[in-house]
Amino acid sequence: MTDSAAPVVLIVEDEPDVAETYNLWLADEYEVRIAGDGDEGLDKLDEEVDVVLLDRMMPGLSGDEVLERIRERELGCRVAMVTAVEPDFDILEMGFDAYLSKPIRSEELIETVEKLLERSTYDRLLQKYYALVEKQATLETAKSGAELAESDEYAQLQDRIAGLQEELSQTMGGVEDDADFITAIQQIGGSEDT
């Protein structure tokens, strides 16, 4: 994914008018790439893409097949299926992050892209947080309380953990204390399986 100022949104849509409409709605805030079919979408997909808006029913490679290949590449982008296909139980096995039924309004599309970008930010912060907490637990197992208390590195680690906890708390809408934080993490972990 990109570190540039504007997140990258890839629109994979076989109807040019629909793709251009989405582009008009998003171009002020995002770098937009447009692909007219699944093969072109996969060609335009790289590590810079943050969000993919993917039509489910297209000639050639279907959106379902494109989604499968996106997940096989493990690029870390978020995918919203934007489709006229009514959802059925088959969606339970699909690896998308959001499902929008056409026709959609501009506000709905923009809000979905914003939420997917926020979720990506949250996921990166959560990964960093867990990595630091794991290091903290390892040190607490291996070192005495006195050694930890004397260590500047351990104090810096605790500060970094507290900072990430605050960032995560803000991303989640504010969490008051450690118990609330842990509860919120557990709830999110249980509800992320979309």
PDB file of N, CA and C in Angstrom, residues 47-87:
ATOM      1  N   GLU A  47       1.150  -2.972  -5.063  1.00  0.00           N
ATOM      2  CA  GLU A  47       1.229  -2.693  -3.628  1.00  0.00           C
ATOM      3  C   GLU A  47       0.765  -1.293  -3.266  1.00  0.00           C
ATOM      4  N   GLU A  48       0.648  -0.401  -4.244  1.00  0.00           N
ATOM      5  CA  GLU A  48       0.198   0.963  -3.959  1.00  0.00           C
ATOM      6  C   GLU A  48      -1.314   1.064  -3.793  1.00  0.00           C
ATOM      7  N   VAL A  49      -2.050   0.076  -4.278  1.00  0.00           N
ATOM      8  CA  VAL A  49      -3.516   0.132  -4.221  1.00  0.00           C
ATOM      9  C   VAL A  49      -3.973  -0.126  -2.785  1.00  0.00           C
ATOM     10  N   ASP A  50      -4.807   0.800  -2.286  1.00  0.00           N
ATOM     11  CA  ASP A  50      -5.341   0.691  -0.930  1.00  0.00           C
ATOM     12  C   ASP A  50      -6.727   0.050  -0.910  1.00  0.00           C
ATOM     13  N   VAL A  51      -7.569   0.420  -1.881  1.00  0.00           N
ATOM     14  CA  VAL A  51      -8.942  -0.082  -1.940  1.00  0.00           C
ATOM     15  C   VAL A  51      -9.272  -0.470  -3.379  1.00  0.00           C
ATOM     16  N   VAL A  52      -9.935  -1.616  -3.543  1.00  0.00           N
ATOM     17  CA  VAL A  52     -10.429  -2.049  -4.847  1.00  0.00           C
ATOM     18  C   VAL A  52     -11.953  -2.045  -4.791  1.00  0.00           C
ATOM     19  N   LEU A  53     -12.575  -1.369  -5.762  1.00  0.00           N
ATOM     20  CA  LEU A  53     -14.028  -1.418  -5.948  1.00  0.00           C
ATOM     21  C   LEU A  53     -14.258  -2.369  -7.105  1.00  0.00           C
ATOM     22  N   LEU A  54     -14.834  -3.517  -6.828  1.00  0.00           N
ATOM     23  CA  LEU A  54     -14.845  -4.632  -7.767  1.00  0.00           C
ATOM     24  C   LEU A  54     -16.268  -5.031  -8.136  1.00  0.00           C
ATOM     25  N   ASP A  55     -16.574  -4.935  -9.432  1.00  0.00           N
ATOM     26  CA  ASP A  55     -17.854  -5.424  -9.949  1.00  0.00           C
ATOM     27  C   ASP A  55     -17.811  -6.951  -9.906  1.00  0.00           C
ATOM     28  N   ARG A  56     -18.909  -7.549  -9.522  1.00  0.00           N
ATOM     29  CA  ARG A  56     -18.922  -9.010  -9.379  1.00  0.00           C
ATOM     30  C   ARG A  56     -19.154  -9.724 -10.703  1.00  0.00           C
ATOM     31  N   MET A  57     -20.028  -9.191 -11.543  1.00  0.00           N
ATOM     32  CA  MET A  57     -20.362  -9.849 -12.804  1.00  0.00           C
ATOM     33  C   MET A  57     -19.743  -9.086 -13.975  1.00  0.00           C
ATOM     34  N   MET A  58     -18.687  -9.661 -14.538  1.00  0.00           N
ATOM     35  CA  MET A  58     -18.008  -9.064 -15.681  1.00  0.00           C
ATOM     36  C   MET A  58     -17.701 -10.163 -16.682  1.00  0.00           C
ATOM     37  N   PRO A  59     -17.611  -9.791 -17.968  1.00  0.00           N
ATOM     38  CA  PRO A  59     -17.166 -10.787 -18.948  1.00  0.00           C
ATOM     39  C   PRO A  59     -15.706 -11.167 -18.678  1.00  0.00           C
ATOM     40  N   GLY A  60     -15.309 -12.341 -19.101  1.00  0.00           N
ATOM     41  CA  GLY A  60     -13.944 -12.794 -18.819  1.00  0.00           C
ATOM     42  C   GLY A  60     -13.861 -13.237 -17.370  1.00  0.00           C
ATOM     43  N   LEU A  61     -12.864 -12.733 -16.682  1.00  0.00           N
ATOM     44  CA  LEU A  61     -12.726 -13.052 -15.260  1.00  0.00           C
ATOM     45  C   LEU A  61     -13.835 -12.375 -14.472  1.00  0.00           C
ATOM     46  N   SER A  62     -14.569 -13.140 -13.712  1.00  0.00           N
ATOM     47  CA  SER A  62     -15.622 -12.554 -12.879  1.00  0.00           C
ATOM     48  C   SER A  62     -14.991 -11.854 -11.679  1.00  0.00           C
ATOM     49  N   GLY A  63     -15.781 -11.023 -11.033  1.00  0.00           N
ATOM     50  CA  GLY A  63     -15.308 -10.365  -9.823  1.00  0.00           C
ATOM     51  C   GLY A  63     -14.907 -11.360  -8.752  1.00  0.00           C
ATOM     52  N   ASP A  64     -15.648 -12.479  -8.671  1.00  0.00           N
ATOM     53  CA  ASP A  64     -15.319 -13.519  -7.694  1.00  0.00           C
ATOM     54  C   ASP A  64     -13.906 -14.074  -7.951  1.00  0.00           C
ATOM     55  N   GLU A  65     -13.592 -14.320  -9.236  1.00  0.00           N
ATOM     56  CA  GLU A  65     -12.266 -14.847  -9.586  1.00  0.00           C
ATOM     57  C   GLU A  65     -11.180 -13.815  -9.336  1.00  0.00           C
ATOM     58  N   VAL A  66     -11.467 -12.550  -9.649  1.00  0.00           N
ATOM     59  CA  VAL A  66     -10.498 -11.480  -9.407  1.00  0.00           C
ATOM     60  C   VAL A  66     -10.232 -11.365  -7.905  1.00  0.00           C
ATOM     61  N   LEU A  67     -11.286 -11.403  -7.108  1.00  0.00           N
ATOM     62  CA  LEU A  67     -11.140 -11.331  -5.658  1.00  0.00           C
ATOM     63  C   LEU A  67     -10.253 -12.463  -5.142  1.00  0.00           C
ATOM     64  N   GLU A  68     -10.489 -13.650  -5.638  1.00  0.00           N
ATOM     65  CA  GLU A  68      -9.684 -14.799  -5.216  1.00  0.00           C
ATOM     66  C   GLU A  68      -8.206 -14.574  -5.534  1.00  0.00           C
ATOM     67  N   ARG A  69      -7.927 -14.043  -6.708  1.00  0.00           N
ATOM     68  CA  ARG A  69      -6.527 -13.797  -7.099  1.00  0.00           C
ATOM     69  C   ARG A  69      -5.908 -12.656  -6.294  1.00  0.00           C
ATOM     70  N   ILE A  70      -6.719 -11.652  -5.968  1.00  0.00           N
ATOM     71  CA  ILE A  70      -6.215 -10.560  -5.117  1.00  0.00           C
ATOM     72  C   ILE A  70      -5.773 -11.123  -3.778  1.00  0.00           C
ATOM     73  N   ARG A  71      -6.586 -11.961  -3.185  1.00  0.00           N
ATOM     74  CA  ARG A  71      -6.259 -12.529  -1.870  1.00  0.00           C
ATOM     75  C   ARG A  71      -5.072 -13.484  -1.953  1.00  0.00           C
ATOM     76  N   GLU A  72      -4.930 -14.196  -3.077  1.00  0.00           N
ATOM     77  CA  GLU A  72      -3.772 -15.077  -3.253  1.00  0.00           C
ATOM     78  C   GLU A  72      -2.478 -14.276  -3.268  1.00  0.00           C
ATOM     79  N   ARG A  73      -2.520 -13.062  -3.806  1.00  0.00           N
ATOM     80  CA  ARG A  73      -1.331 -12.201  -3.867  1.00  0.00           C
ATOM     81  C   ARG A  73      -0.963 -11.607  -2.518  1.00  0.00           C
ATOM     82  N   GLU A  74      -1.882 -11.614  -1.570  1.00  0.00           N
ATOM     83  CA  GLU A  74      -1.646 -11.100  -0.219  1.00  0.00           C
ATOM     84  C   GLU A  74      -1.107  -9.668  -0.225  1.00  0.00           C
ATOM     85  N   LEU A  75      -1.759  -8.799  -0.983  1.00  0.00           N
ATOM     86  CA  LEU A  75      -1.290  -7.421  -1.088  1.00  0.00           C
ATOM     87  C   LEU A  75      -1.731  -6.530   0.073  1.00  0.00           C
ATOM     88  N   GLY A  76      -2.751  -6.925   0.791  1.00  0.00           N
ATOM     89  CA  GLY A  76      -3.183  -6.124   1.928  1.00  0.00           C
ATOM     90  C   GLY A  76      -4.182  -5.027   1.599  1.00  0.00           C
ATOM     91  N   CYS A  77      -4.622  -4.945   0.349  1.00  0.00           N
ATOM     92  CA  CYS A  77      -5.632  -3.943   0.011  1.00  0.00           C
ATOM     93  C   CYS A  77      -7.002  -4.413   0.484  1.00  0.00           C
ATOM     94  N   ARG A  78      -7.896  -3.465   0.662  1.00  0.00           N
ATOM     95  CA  ARG A  78      -9.278  -3.762   1.023  1.00  0.00           C
ATOM     96  C   ARG A  78     -10.107  -3.849  -0.251  1.00  0.00           C
ATOM     97  N   VAL A  79     -11.099  -4.743  -0.262  1.00  0.00           N
ATOM     98  CA  VAL A  79     -11.910  -4.948  -1.462  1.00  0.00           C
ATOM     99  C   VAL A  79     -13.387  -4.794  -1.119  1.00  0.00           C
ATOM    100  N   ALA A  80     -14.049  -3.935  -1.885  1.00  0.00           N
ATOM    101  CA  ALA A  80     -15.504  -3.795  -1.794  1.00  0.00           C
ATOM    102  C   ALA A  80     -16.105  -4.330  -3.087  1.00  0.00           C
ATOM    103  N   MET A  81     -16.995  -5.301  -2.965  1.00  0.00           N
ATOM    104  CA  MET A  81     -17.742  -5.770  -4.121  1.00  0.00           C
ATOM    105  C   MET A  81     -18.855  -4.747  -4.350  1.00  0.00           C
ATOM    106  N   VAL A  82     -18.916  -4.215  -5.562  1.00  0.00           N
ATOM    107  CA  VAL A  82     -19.943  -3.231  -5.924  1.00  0.00           C
ATOM    108  C   VAL A  82     -20.693  -3.849  -7.094  1.00  0.00           C
ATOM    109  N   THR A  83     -21.916  -4.325  -6.833  1.00  0.00           N
ATOM    110  CA  THR A  83     -22.529  -5.204  -7.811  1.00  0.00           C
ATOM    111  C   THR A  83     -24.054  -5.159  -7.779  1.00  0.00           C
ATOM    112  N   ALA A  84     -24.643  -5.538  -8.887  1.00  0.00           N
ATOM    113  CA  ALA A  84     -26.096  -5.666  -8.965  1.00  0.00           C
ATOM    114  C   ALA A  84     -26.546  -7.064  -8.548  1.00  0.00           C
ATOM    115  N   VAL A  85     -25.607  -7.960  -8.284  1.00  0.00           N
ATOM    116  CA  VAL A  85     -25.930  -9.324  -7.873  1.00  0.00           C
ATOM    117  C   VAL A  85     -26.403  -9.299  -6.427  1.00  0.00           C
ATOM    118  N   GLU A  86     -27.591  -9.813  -6.196  1.00  0.00           N
ATOM    119  CA  GLU A  86     -28.112  -9.893  -4.832  1.00  0.00           C
ATOM    120  C   GLU A  86     -27.259 -10.869  -4.035  1.00  0.00           C
ATOM    121  N   PRO A  87     -26.871 -10.500  -2.824  1.00  0.00           N
ATOM    122  CA  PRO A  87     -26.033 -11.409  -2.039  1.00  0.00           C
ATOM    123  C   PRO A  87     -26.787 -12.681  -1.656  1.00  0.00           C
TER     124      PRO A  87
END
